[in-house]
Amino acid sequence: MAQLNDTHIEVSNLSFWRGQRKIFDDLSLTIPRGKITAIMGPSGTGKTTLLKLIGGQLTPDQGTISIDGDNVHALTRRRLFELRAKMGMLFQSGALFTDMTVAGNVAFPLKVHTDLSETVIRDLVLMKLNAVGLRGASELKPAELSGGMARRAALARAIALDPDFLMYDEPFAGQDPIAMGVLINLISRLNRALGHTSVIVSHDIQETLSIADYVYLISDGKVLAQGAPDQLNGSEDPRVEQFMKGRPDGPVPFHYPAPSFKDQLFGDSQ
Amino acid sequence: MIQFLQQLGATTVNRVAAVGRAGQLLSQSLIAKPAPMMMLPLLVRQLYFIGVLSLVIIIVSGLFIGMVLGLQGYTILVDYGSEQAVGQMVALSLVRELAPVVTALLFAGRAGSAVTAEIGLMKATEQLASYEMIGVDPMRRIIAPRLWAGFISMPLLSMIFAIVGIWGGSLVAVDWLGIFSGSFWANMQASVSFSEDVLNGVIKSLVFGFVIIWIAVFQGNDCVPTSEGISQATTRTVVYSSLAILGLDFILTAMMFGDF
């Protein structure tokens, strides 16, 4: 059971607009240290945006996000980059640097942030690649990897500096069942072994719930429900139930807002 | 009418904001504390991609433009019996105008578009975001080496263009049309001044190089990260750079040679 009293990241009263569209409306949540926290919700609820806000790549219109008590958006550019050296992020696309080999990608954060010698870096890279099962692929270029391998290579890069805090953006999207199983296993094993805080943004319900310690369900820019996976599974709120059971229509509409279909088909088309 | 005014206002605000973002990009990438050990290998790599790989198109174009100048100059000057001045004409038109301007136009098409497309794709594939999240400033890692490489390559390419062009002119005028080589080269040496003609040409190419590469990195960094957005950004790089080159060329020429 998650211990919530040791807060690592705190999001308070966050509001964020994209043009005319409100993504977050007075959103508050806390992410406990050393646990796996899942942020779930339907597509388009701004889950990835939330990660970008936490990483300081976007600036909120209102509210604050603090990591270990530091307000991310009040830091100078230099301090922000120092803070990011302690964060890892696994992008949905992997985002490997295409001009380097897999080993070069994993070595990159070590080369820029440490003074370790070439041999130590080489050994560390081999260890990280071994952890994700890609030691044999170290000399391949990102273009030669499959989607699942690219994501594992990106995971090796994200843990290269042993970050305090790791963010996963849709780690299971578009993966075959085997790659998915491997990733689930990896994320949970790495979390236990390295003891870092993990945040998973996903809409793959069963996979995410199987490893999460605590879950936030976000919809319409607000926290719809929160709790341990069992609590959410047993929730009687129809909106939570619809999402957890994956029903196509219900309180969360299947259709994007539109005028009446009949009017549009037979209306004033002349 | 109101809608038109609204659109006009919105477009103007967007343009001004873009100029602001371009200035911000420049200051963040150039004013940042230099890290020579990290920068040097990246700069050498970019000098190769931006400068060395542009050499072929620059040399071939320079050669043909010089040859055409020699031929055209000869056919006109021979009517007045002053075909000896062909060397002077070829050298002056190349050094003052054609080398900086044509090199800049080719450079915008060859290197500027490549830089925009590369940075745009890095943005679309989240590589720029990835650098940021690793704690490496993409302004210093990606943008700065390209800016410097463009700024350094452009005057060198322009000089190579002028040299090859003059050689092409001599091929046609001396070796083909039979002008006495002594008078071809002597006339040229007597009339081309280093401080006025050569130096002004170099200054022009420095200005053009700076403007092209600035536009290129800005358009790449500012593009909408989709395939359509990247194609538009690449087009804008070539169009804006070409217009800027021609406009600036007139202004610079007026400032350098306009005082009669």
Short mmCIF file of C-alpha atoms in Angstrom, two decimals:
data_model
loop_
_atom_site.label_atom_id
_atom_site.label_comp_id
_atom_site.label_asym_id
_atom_site.label_seq_id
_atom_site.Cartn_x
_atom_site.Cartn_y
_atom_site.Cartn_z
CA MET A 1 0.00 0.00 0.00
CA ALA A 2 1.34 3.41 -0.96
CA GLN A 3 2.65 5.74 1.69
CA LEU A 4 1.48 9.16 0.62
CA ASN A 5 3.14 11.27 3.29
CA ASP A 6 6.53 11.55 1.52
CA THR A 7 5.64 13.82 -1.37
CA HIS A 8 8.09 14.05 -4.25
CA ILE A 9 6.14 16.11 -6.73
CA GLU A 10 3.25 18.36 -5.93
CA VAL A 11 0.93 19.85 -8.51
CA SER A 12 -1.35 22.48 -7.03
CA ASN A 13 -4.25 24.37 -8.57
CA LEU A 14 -2.86 23.92 -12.07
CA SER A 15 -4.68 25.52 -15.00
CA PHE A 16 -3.44 25.32 -18.55
CA TRP A 17 -4.92 26.53 -21.84
CA ARG A 18 -4.03 25.57 -25.36
CA GLY A 19 -5.42 28.40 -27.44
CA GLN A 20 -9.13 28.49 -26.65
CA ARG A 21 -9.21 24.99 -25.18
CA LYS A 22 -8.85 24.48 -21.47
CA ILE A 23 -6.70 21.41 -20.80
CA PHE A 24 -6.43 21.57 -17.01
CA ASP A 25 -8.82 23.29 -14.66
CA ASP A 26 -7.56 23.76 -11.11
CA LEU A 27 -5.87 20.37 -11.06
CA SER A 28 -4.10 19.28 -7.87
CA LEU A 29 -2.28 16.04 -7.23
CA THR A 30 0.69 14.71 -5.31
CA ILE A 31 3.15 12.08 -6.41
CA PRO A 32 4.68 10.00 -3.62
CA ARG A 33 8.40 9.26 -3.51
CA GLY A 34 9.70 5.90 -4.61
CA LYS A 35 6.35 4.61 -5.83
CA ILE A 36 4.80 4.00 -9.23
CA THR A 37 2.03 6.51 -9.79
CA ALA A 38 -0.20 6.11 -12.81
CA ILE A 39 -2.00 9.01 -14.43
CA MET A 40 -4.78 7.66 -16.59
CA GLY A 41 -7.59 9.05 -18.63
CA PRO A 42 -9.12 9.06 -22.08
CA SER A 43 -7.07 10.29 -25.06
CA GLY A 44 -6.89 14.04 -25.35
CA THR A 45 -7.13 14.76 -21.62
CA GLY A 46 -3.65 16.27 -21.64
CA LYS A 47 -1.75 13.50 -19.91
CA THR A 48 1.37 14.10 -22.01
CA THR A 49 0.90 17.84 -21.50
CA LEU A 50 1.04 17.22 -17.76
CA LEU A 51 4.42 15.50 -18.11
CA LYS A 52 5.70 18.40 -20.19
CA LEU A 53 4.50 20.82 -17.52
CA ILE A 54 6.26 18.81 -14.80
CA GLY A 55 9.45 18.75 -16.90
CA GLY A 56 9.26 22.52 -17.34
CA GLN A 57 8.91 22.35 -21.12
CA LEU A 58 5.56 24.14 -20.88
CA THR A 59 4.54 26.86 -18.45
CA PRO A 60 1.19 26.70 -16.66
CA ASP A 61 -1.25 29.60 -16.91
CA GLN A 62 -2.02 29.28 -13.22
CA GLY A 63 -0.88 27.20 -10.29
CA THR A 64 2.45 25.66 -9.40
CA ILE A 65 4.35 22.42 -9.79
CA SER A 66 7.06 21.73 -7.26
CA ILE A 67 9.63 18.98 -7.20
CA ASP A 68 11.25 18.45 -3.80
CA GLY A 69 9.84 21.83 -2.81
CA ASP A 70 11.34 23.73 -5.80
CA ASN A 71 8.80 25.48 -7.99
CA VAL A 72 9.79 24.21 -11.46
CA HIS A 73 8.63 27.29 -13.32
CA ALA A 74 10.32 29.81 -11.02
CA LEU A 75 13.80 28.33 -11.59
CA THR A 76 16.42 30.00 -13.77
CA ARG A 77 17.20 28.27 -17.05
CA ARG A 78 20.45 26.94 -15.61
CA ARG A 79 18.82 25.55 -12.44
CA LEU A 80 16.06 24.01 -14.53
CA PHE A 81 18.62 22.11 -16.60
CA GLU A 82 20.36 20.96 -13.41
CA LEU A 83 17.04 19.69 -12.13
CA ARG A 84 16.35 17.88 -15.38
CA ALA A 85 19.61 15.98 -15.03
CA LYS A 86 17.90 14.25 -12.09
CA MET A 87 14.81 13.41 -14.15
CA GLY A 88 14.40 10.78 -16.80
CA MET A 89 11.71 10.77 -19.40
CA LEU A 90 10.67 8.02 -21.76
CA PHE A 91 9.00 9.61 -24.76
CA GLN A 92 6.20 7.90 -26.61
CA SER A 93 8.28 7.74 -29.79
CA GLY A 94 11.45 6.83 -27.92
CA ALA A 95 13.04 10.02 -29.29
CA LEU A 96 16.44 8.40 -29.72
CA PHE A 97 19.07 10.62 -31.31
CA THR A 98 19.20 9.36 -34.87
CA ASP A 99 22.81 10.41 -35.48
CA MET A 100 24.18 8.12 -32.74
CA THR A 101 24.22 4.37 -32.17
CA VAL A 102 22.19 2.79 -29.37
CA ALA A 103 25.30 2.74 -27.17
CA GLY A 104 26.00 6.38 -28.09
CA ASN A 105 22.47 7.33 -27.06
CA VAL A 106 22.82 5.67 -23.66
CA ALA A 107 26.30 7.11 -23.15
CA PHE A 108 25.19 10.64 -24.05
CA PRO A 109 23.74 11.72 -20.67
CA LEU A 110 26.76 10.19 -18.90
CA LYS A 111 29.19 12.07 -21.13
CA VAL A 112 27.56 15.46 -20.65
CA HIS A 113 26.79 15.23 -16.94
CA THR A 114 29.72 13.27 -15.49
CA ASP A 115 33.52 13.27 -15.69
CA LEU A 116 33.76 9.50 -15.85
CA SER A 117 36.45 7.95 -18.03
CA GLU A 118 35.62 6.32 -21.35
CA THR A 119 36.06 2.80 -19.96
CA VAL A 120 33.76 3.43 -16.99
CA ILE A 121 31.13 4.93 -19.31
CA ARG A 122 31.44 1.95 -21.62
CA ASP A 123 30.88 -0.46 -18.72
CA LEU A 124 27.91 1.54 -17.42
CA VAL A 125 26.37 1.61 -20.88
CA LEU A 126 26.75 -2.15 -21.18
CA MET A 127 25.09 -2.60 -17.79
CA LYS A 128 22.15 -0.39 -18.69
CA LEU A 129 21.74 -2.09 -22.06
CA ASN A 130 21.96 -5.48 -20.40
CA ALA A 131 19.18 -4.46 -18.02
CA VAL A 132 16.85 -3.83 -20.97
CA GLY A 133 18.11 -6.83 -22.94
CA LEU A 134 19.76 -4.86 -25.75
CA ARG A 135 23.45 -5.40 -25.07
CA GLY A 136 23.70 -7.17 -28.41
CA ALA A 137 22.15 -4.21 -30.23
CA SER A 138 24.57 -1.61 -28.90
CA GLU A 139 26.12 -0.80 -32.28
CA LEU A 140 22.83 -0.53 -34.19
CA LYS A 141 21.40 2.82 -35.28
CA PRO A 142 17.92 3.81 -34.04
CA ALA A 143 16.51 3.38 -37.57
CA GLU A 144 17.46 -0.32 -37.43
CA LEU A 145 15.43 -1.02 -34.27
CA SER A 146 11.82 -2.19 -33.98
CA GLY A 147 9.38 0.00 -32.04
CA GLY A 148 9.65 -2.11 -28.90
CA MET A 149 13.44 -2.20 -29.04
CA ALA A 150 13.59 1.57 -29.59
CA ARG A 151 11.51 2.12 -26.49
CA ARG A 152 13.71 -0.20 -24.44
CA ALA A 153 16.82 1.58 -25.72
CA ALA A 154 15.21 4.89 -24.75
CA LEU A 155 14.49 3.42 -21.32
CA ALA A 156 18.16 2.49 -20.95
CA ARG A 157 19.06 6.08 -21.82
CA ALA A 158 16.48 7.45 -19.37
CA ILE A 159 17.99 5.43 -16.49
CA ALA A 160 21.60 6.11 -17.50
CA LEU A 161 22.10 8.73 -14.78
CA ASP A 162 20.09 6.82 -12.17
CA PRO A 163 17.47 9.58 -11.95
CA ASP A 164 15.43 10.30 -8.83
CA PHE A 165 12.35 10.49 -10.89
CA LEU A 166 11.28 8.85 -14.14
CA MET A 167 8.34 9.78 -16.36
CA TYR A 168 6.88 7.33 -18.86
CA ASP A 169 4.75 8.73 -21.67
CA GLU A 170 2.42 5.99 -22.95
CA PRO A 171 5.05 3.25 -22.55
CA PHE A 172 2.72 0.48 -23.78
CA ALA A 173 1.10 2.22 -26.75
CA GLY A 174 1.45 0.30 -29.98
CA GLN A 175 3.49 -2.58 -28.53
CA ASP A 176 2.94 -6.25 -29.28
CA PRO A 177 1.98 -8.45 -26.27
CA ILE A 178 5.51 -9.74 -25.76
CA ALA A 179 7.13 -6.30 -25.87
CA MET A 180 4.37 -5.05 -23.57
CA GLY A 181 5.07 -7.83 -21.05
CA VAL A 182 8.79 -7.07 -21.22
CA LEU A 183 8.19 -3.36 -20.61
CA ILE A 184 5.80 -3.93 -17.69
CA ASN A 185 8.31 -6.24 -16.11
CA LEU A 186 11.16 -3.79 -16.71
CA ILE A 187 9.37 -0.75 -15.33
CA SER A 188 8.35 -2.49 -12.15
CA ARG A 189 11.74 -4.21 -11.68
CA LEU A 190 13.67 -1.00 -12.26
CA ASN A 191 11.44 0.85 -9.83
CA ARG A 192 12.03 -1.72 -7.10
CA ALA A 193 15.77 -1.98 -7.81
CA LEU A 194 16.60 1.70 -8.15
CA GLY A 195 13.98 3.09 -5.79
CA HIS A 196 13.13 6.08 -7.96
CA THR A 197 9.75 7.76 -8.25
CA SER A 198 7.92 6.68 -11.40
CA VAL A 199 5.04 8.39 -13.14
CA ILE A 200 3.29 6.48 -15.89
CA VAL A 201 0.91 8.21 -18.22
CA SER A 202 -1.18 5.67 -20.06
CA HIS A 203 -4.59 4.50 -21.15
CA ASP A 204 -3.69 0.83 -21.17
CA ILE A 205 -5.71 0.05 -18.06
CA GLN A 206 -4.88 -3.53 -17.11
CA GLU A 207 -1.16 -3.26 -17.85
CA THR A 208 -0.79 -0.04 -15.90
CA LEU A 209 -2.89 -1.15 -12.95
CA SER A 210 -0.85 -4.32 -12.61
CA ILE A 211 2.24 -2.35 -11.56
CA ALA A 212 0.92 0.97 -10.21
CA ASP A 213 0.88 1.74 -6.50
CA TYR A 214 -1.46 4.67 -6.84
CA VAL A 215 -3.69 5.85 -9.67
CA TYR A 216 -5.12 9.21 -10.70
CA LEU A 217 -7.92 9.19 -13.24
CA ILE A 218 -8.12 12.50 -15.10
CA SER A 219 -10.98 13.66 -17.24
CA ASP A 220 -12.03 17.12 -18.43
CA GLY A 221 -9.02 18.73 -16.81
CA LYS A 222 -9.83 17.53 -13.31
CA VAL A 223 -9.04 14.54 -11.15
CA LEU A 224 -12.05 12.29 -11.57
CA ALA A 225 -10.96 9.63 -9.12
CA GLN A 226 -7.86 8.54 -7.25
CA GLY A 227 -6.73 5.66 -5.13
CA ALA A 228 -5.01 2.32 -5.16
CA PRO A 229 -5.82 0.13 -8.19
CA ASP A 230 -8.29 -2.02 -6.19
CA GLN A 231 -10.22 1.02 -5.04
CA LEU A 232 -10.65 2.25 -8.62
CA ASN A 233 -11.63 -1.19 -9.89
CA GLY A 234 -14.36 -1.31 -7.29
CA SER A 235 -15.58 2.24 -7.87
CA GLU A 236 -19.28 2.76 -8.46
CA ASP A 237 -18.97 6.15 -10.14
CA PRO A 238 -20.37 5.49 -13.66
CA ARG A 239 -17.65 7.57 -15.35
CA VAL A 240 -14.87 5.68 -13.56
CA GLU A 241 -16.59 2.39 -14.28
CA GLN A 242 -16.93 3.21 -17.98
CA PHE A 243 -13.22 3.92 -18.29
CA MET A 244 -12.05 0.99 -16.18
CA LYS A 245 -14.26 -1.49 -18.02
CA GLY A 246 -13.57 0.09 -21.39
CA ARG A 247 -17.20 0.59 -22.45
CA PRO A 248 -17.48 2.50 -25.73
CA ASP A 249 -20.25 4.89 -24.73
CA GLY A 250 -21.55 6.17 -21.43
CA PRO A 251 -21.11 9.34 -19.43
CA VAL A 252 -17.88 9.96 -21.35
CA PRO A 253 -19.27 10.47 -24.86
CA PHE A 254 -17.95 8.58 -27.87
CA HIS A 255 -18.74 11.53 -30.16
CA TYR A 256 -16.77 14.74 -30.37
CA PRO A 257 -19.26 17.59 -29.74
CA ALA A 258 -21.27 18.13 -32.96
CA PRO A 259 -24.68 19.46 -34.07
CA SER A 260 -27.50 16.95 -34.43
CA PHE A 261 -26.74 14.33 -37.08
CA LYS A 262 -30.25 14.60 -38.55
CA ASP A 263 -29.95 18.36 -38.99
CA GLN A 264 -26.60 17.99 -40.65
CA LEU A 265 -27.78 15.29 -43.06
CA PHE A 266 -31.13 16.75 -44.05
CA GLY A 267 -30.71 20.37 -43.02
CA ASP A 268 -30.14 23.39 -45.18
CA SER A 269 -27.63 21.80 -47.52
CA GLN A 270 -29.08 23.65 -50.52
CA MET B 1 -14.22 45.08 -43.05
CA ILE B 2 -13.88 44.49 -39.30
CA GLN B 3 -12.90 40.91 -40.06
CA PHE B 4 -10.24 42.11 -42.49
CA LEU B 5 -8.83 44.47 -39.88
CA GLN B 6 -8.87 41.68 -37.31
CA GLN B 7 -6.97 39.38 -39.64
CA LEU B 8 -4.48 42.11 -40.49
CA GLY B 9 -3.93 42.78 -36.80
CA ALA B 10 -3.56 39.10 -35.98
CA THR B 11 -1.06 38.56 -38.81
CA THR B 12 0.97 41.59 -37.73
CA VAL B 13 1.02 40.45 -34.11
CA ASN B 14 2.12 36.97 -35.19
CA ARG B 15 4.91 38.37 -37.36
CA VAL B 16 6.19 40.64 -34.60
CA ALA B 17 6.04 37.76 -32.13
CA ALA B 18 8.02 35.60 -34.56
CA VAL B 19 10.72 38.26 -34.84
CA GLY B 20 10.83 38.32 -31.05
CA ARG B 21 11.20 34.54 -30.87
CA ALA B 22 13.95 34.67 -33.50
CA GLY B 23 15.84 37.23 -31.39
CA GLN B 24 15.38 35.11 -28.30
CA LEU B 25 16.73 32.06 -30.14
CA LEU B 26 19.78 34.02 -31.24
CA SER B 27 20.53 35.34 -27.78
CA GLN B 28 19.98 32.00 -26.05
CA SER B 29 22.25 30.16 -28.43
CA LEU B 30 25.04 32.73 -28.78
CA ILE B 31 25.16 34.52 -25.44
CA ALA B 32 25.14 31.24 -23.52
CA LYS B 33 28.46 30.44 -21.86
CA PRO B 34 30.64 28.82 -24.51
CA ALA B 35 31.90 25.32 -23.82
CA PRO B 36 34.75 24.89 -26.31
CA MET B 37 35.45 21.24 -25.52
CA MET B 38 31.88 20.27 -26.25
CA MET B 39 31.43 22.77 -29.05
CA LEU B 40 34.49 22.05 -31.19
CA PRO B 41 33.66 18.54 -32.45
CA LEU B 42 30.06 19.59 -33.08
CA LEU B 43 31.24 22.67 -34.98
CA VAL B 44 33.64 20.66 -37.13
CA ARG B 45 30.85 18.23 -37.98
CA GLN B 46 28.52 21.06 -38.97
CA LEU B 47 31.27 22.81 -40.95
CA TYR B 48 31.55 19.60 -42.94
CA PHE B 49 27.79 19.28 -43.55
CA ILE B 50 27.11 22.94 -44.18
CA GLY B 51 30.37 24.07 -45.78
CA VAL B 52 32.29 21.20 -47.32
CA LEU B 53 29.26 19.48 -48.82
CA SER B 54 28.25 22.77 -50.48
CA LEU B 55 31.59 22.97 -52.29
CA VAL B 56 30.59 21.05 -55.41
CA ILE B 57 27.63 23.23 -56.29
CA ILE B 58 29.61 26.38 -55.49
CA ILE B 59 32.62 25.40 -57.62
CA VAL B 60 30.57 24.28 -60.61
CA SER B 61 28.36 27.38 -60.52
CA GLY B 62 31.36 29.67 -60.06
CA LEU B 63 33.15 28.13 -63.00
CA PHE B 64 30.20 28.52 -65.39
CA ILE B 65 29.30 32.01 -64.25
CA GLY B 66 32.91 33.09 -64.72
CA MET B 67 32.99 31.55 -68.19
CA VAL B 68 29.73 33.23 -69.20
CA LEU B 69 31.01 36.57 -67.89
CA GLY B 70 34.19 36.18 -69.92
CA LEU B 71 32.27 35.38 -73.08
CA GLN B 72 29.66 38.11 -72.69
CA GLY B 73 32.27 40.67 -71.68
CA TYR B 74 34.38 39.84 -74.70
CA THR B 75 31.53 40.12 -77.23
CA ILE B 76 30.62 43.58 -75.93
CA LEU B 77 34.09 44.96 -75.31
CA VAL B 78 35.49 43.75 -78.63
CA ASP B 79 33.22 46.24 -80.46
CA TYR B 80 35.04 49.07 -78.72
CA GLY B 81 38.42 47.49 -79.14
CA SER B 82 38.91 47.23 -75.42
CA GLU B 83 38.70 43.47 -74.99
CA GLN B 84 41.85 43.68 -72.83
CA ALA B 85 39.57 44.93 -70.02
CA VAL B 86 37.69 41.62 -69.84
CA GLY B 87 39.76 40.47 -66.86
CA GLN B 88 38.92 43.60 -64.94
CA MET B 89 35.22 43.27 -65.72
CA VAL B 90 35.04 39.60 -64.74
CA ALA B 91 36.94 40.15 -61.50
CA LEU B 92 35.02 43.23 -60.38
CA SER B 93 31.58 41.82 -61.09
CA LEU B 94 32.45 38.59 -59.34
CA VAL B 95 34.18 40.01 -56.29
CA ARG B 96 31.74 42.84 -55.67
CA GLU B 97 28.40 41.28 -56.53
CA LEU B 98 28.05 37.88 -58.08
CA ALA B 99 30.20 35.85 -55.72
CA PRO B 100 28.48 36.96 -52.50
CA VAL B 101 24.96 37.07 -53.96
CA VAL B 102 24.94 33.90 -56.05
CA THR B 103 26.80 31.95 -53.37
CA ALA B 104 24.26 33.14 -50.81
CA LEU B 105 21.31 32.10 -53.00
CA LEU B 106 22.84 28.67 -53.60
CA PHE B 107 23.77 28.38 -49.93
CA ALA B 108 20.18 29.14 -48.88
CA GLY B 109 18.91 26.42 -51.21
CA ARG B 110 21.57 23.84 -50.40
CA ALA B 111 22.45 24.33 -46.72
CA GLY B 112 19.66 26.54 -45.34
CA SER B 113 16.88 24.19 -46.40
CA ALA B 114 18.81 21.17 -45.07
CA VAL B 115 19.31 22.81 -41.67
CA THR B 116 15.63 23.75 -41.42
CA ALA B 117 14.46 20.27 -42.38
CA GLU B 118 16.90 18.60 -39.99
CA ILE B 119 15.95 20.73 -36.98
CA GLY B 120 12.25 20.49 -37.87
CA LEU B 121 12.45 16.70 -37.96
CA MET B 122 14.33 16.66 -34.67
CA LYS B 123 11.47 18.66 -33.22
CA ALA B 124 8.81 16.39 -34.75
CA THR B 125 10.51 13.23 -33.43
CA GLU B 126 10.84 14.80 -29.96
CA GLN B 127 14.64 14.74 -30.14
CA LEU B 128 14.84 18.41 -29.16
CA ALA B 129 12.52 17.77 -26.20
CA SER B 130 14.65 14.78 -25.38
CA TYR B 131 17.81 16.90 -25.20
CA GLU B 132 15.99 19.29 -22.89
CA MET B 133 14.83 16.49 -20.61
CA ILE B 134 18.34 15.03 -20.42
CA GLY B 135 19.40 18.45 -19.18
CA VAL B 136 21.25 19.56 -22.31
CA ASP B 137 20.23 22.87 -23.79
CA PRO B 138 19.35 22.26 -27.46
CA MET B 139 20.13 25.92 -28.14
CA ARG B 140 23.77 25.24 -27.34
CA ARG B 141 23.96 21.67 -28.54
CA ILE B 142 22.00 21.90 -31.81
CA ILE B 143 21.41 25.52 -32.74
CA ALA B 144 24.72 27.21 -31.83
CA PRO B 145 27.08 24.93 -33.83
CA ARG B 146 24.90 25.33 -36.93
CA LEU B 147 24.78 29.11 -36.56
CA TRP B 148 28.56 29.35 -36.27
CA ALA B 149 29.17 26.88 -39.07
CA GLY B 150 26.95 28.87 -41.45
CA PHE B 151 28.56 32.13 -40.43
CA ILE B 152 32.08 30.75 -40.98
CA SER B 153 31.37 28.78 -44.19
CA MET B 154 29.58 31.44 -46.19
CA PRO B 155 32.50 33.93 -46.70
CA LEU B 156 34.88 31.05 -47.49
CA LEU B 157 32.47 29.61 -50.05
CA SER B 158 32.01 33.05 -51.55
CA MET B 159 35.78 33.50 -51.91
CA ILE B 160 36.11 30.09 -53.55
CA PHE B 161 33.28 31.05 -55.91
CA ALA B 162 35.08 34.24 -56.92
CA ILE B 163 38.43 32.49 -57.43
CA VAL B 164 36.97 29.69 -59.53
CA GLY B 165 34.88 32.23 -61.47
CA ILE B 166 37.92 34.32 -62.34
CA TRP B 167 39.74 31.20 -63.47
CA GLY B 168 36.70 30.29 -65.62
CA GLY B 169 36.76 33.79 -67.14
CA SER B 170 40.42 33.40 -68.01
CA LEU B 171 39.77 30.00 -69.57
CA VAL B 172 37.32 31.56 -72.01
CA ALA B 173 38.96 34.93 -72.59
CA VAL B 174 42.63 33.90 -72.67
CA ASP B 175 42.72 30.25 -73.65
CA TRP B 176 39.77 30.21 -76.04
CA LEU B 177 39.30 33.73 -77.40
CA GLY B 178 43.01 34.52 -77.38
CA ILE B 179 43.29 37.72 -75.33
CA PHE B 180 46.91 38.32 -74.30
CA SER B 181 47.17 36.84 -70.81
CA GLY B 182 49.51 39.59 -69.60
CA SER B 183 46.96 42.32 -70.18
CA PHE B 184 44.09 40.15 -68.85
CA TRP B 185 45.79 39.69 -65.45
CA ALA B 186 47.53 43.11 -65.33
CA ASN B 187 44.30 45.01 -65.94
CA MET B 188 42.64 42.96 -63.25
CA GLN B 189 45.38 43.62 -60.71
CA ALA B 190 45.43 47.32 -61.47
CA SER B 191 41.71 47.84 -61.00
CA VAL B 192 40.66 45.52 -58.17
CA SER B 193 41.41 47.06 -54.82
CA PHE B 194 41.70 44.82 -51.79
CA SER B 195 40.31 47.23 -49.24
CA GLU B 196 37.35 48.34 -51.35
CA ASP B 197 36.34 45.47 -53.58
CA VAL B 198 37.54 42.28 -51.92
CA LEU B 199 36.83 43.37 -48.36
CA ASN B 200 33.38 44.71 -49.20
CA GLY B 201 32.57 41.42 -50.92
CA VAL B 202 33.63 39.53 -47.82
CA ILE B 203 31.53 41.79 -45.59
CA LYS B 204 28.54 41.16 -47.81
CA SER B 205 28.97 37.43 -47.63
CA LEU B 206 29.36 37.57 -43.84
CA VAL B 207 26.07 39.45 -43.55
CA PHE B 208 24.31 37.08 -45.97
CA GLY B 209 25.67 34.00 -44.21
CA PHE B 210 24.49 35.26 -40.85
CA VAL B 211 20.99 36.09 -42.12
CA ILE B 212 20.52 32.81 -44.02
CA ILE B 213 21.60 30.54 -41.20
CA TRP B 214 19.61 32.54 -38.66
CA ILE B 215 16.46 32.23 -40.76
CA ALA B 216 17.18 28.53 -41.31
CA VAL B 217 17.63 27.56 -37.66
CA PHE B 218 14.72 29.73 -36.57
CA GLN B 219 12.32 28.25 -39.13
CA GLY B 220 13.39 24.75 -38.12
CA ASN B 221 13.02 25.41 -34.41
CA ASP B 222 9.73 27.28 -34.81
CA CYS B 223 8.00 24.96 -37.30
CA VAL B 224 4.78 23.07 -36.66
CA PRO B 225 6.09 19.56 -35.98
CA THR B 226 4.19 17.75 -38.73
CA SER B 227 5.26 16.77 -42.24
CA GLU B 228 3.27 19.68 -43.65
CA GLY B 229 4.76 22.10 -41.14
CA ILE B 230 8.31 21.03 -41.97
CA SER B 231 7.74 21.39 -45.70
CA GLN B 232 6.32 24.89 -45.18
CA ALA B 233 9.22 25.86 -42.94
CA THR B 234 11.76 24.64 -45.51
CA THR B 235 10.05 26.63 -48.24
CA ARG B 236 9.95 29.71 -46.03
CA THR B 237 13.68 29.40 -45.33
CA VAL B 238 14.52 29.49 -49.04
CA VAL B 239 12.02 32.25 -49.90
CA TYR B 240 12.79 34.53 -46.95
CA SER B 241 16.55 34.07 -47.29
CA SER B 242 16.49 34.80 -51.01
CA LEU B 243 14.43 37.95 -50.54
CA ALA B 244 16.58 39.05 -47.61
CA ILE B 245 19.76 38.50 -49.65
CA LEU B 246 18.57 40.57 -52.60
CA GLY B 247 17.18 43.36 -50.43
CA LEU B 248 20.25 43.52 -48.21
CA ASP B 249 22.52 43.41 -51.25
CA PHE B 250 21.02 46.63 -52.53
CA ILE B 251 21.34 48.32 -49.14
CA LEU B 252 24.92 47.16 -48.64
CA THR B 253 25.92 48.15 -52.18
CA ALA B 254 24.42 51.60 -51.69
CA MET B 255 26.35 51.99 -48.45
CA MET B 256 29.65 50.72 -49.87
CA PHE B 257 29.74 52.12 -53.37
CA GLY B 258 26.97 54.73 -53.29
CA ASP B 259 29.01 57.83 -52.33
CA PHE B 260 29.85 59.58 -55.58
#
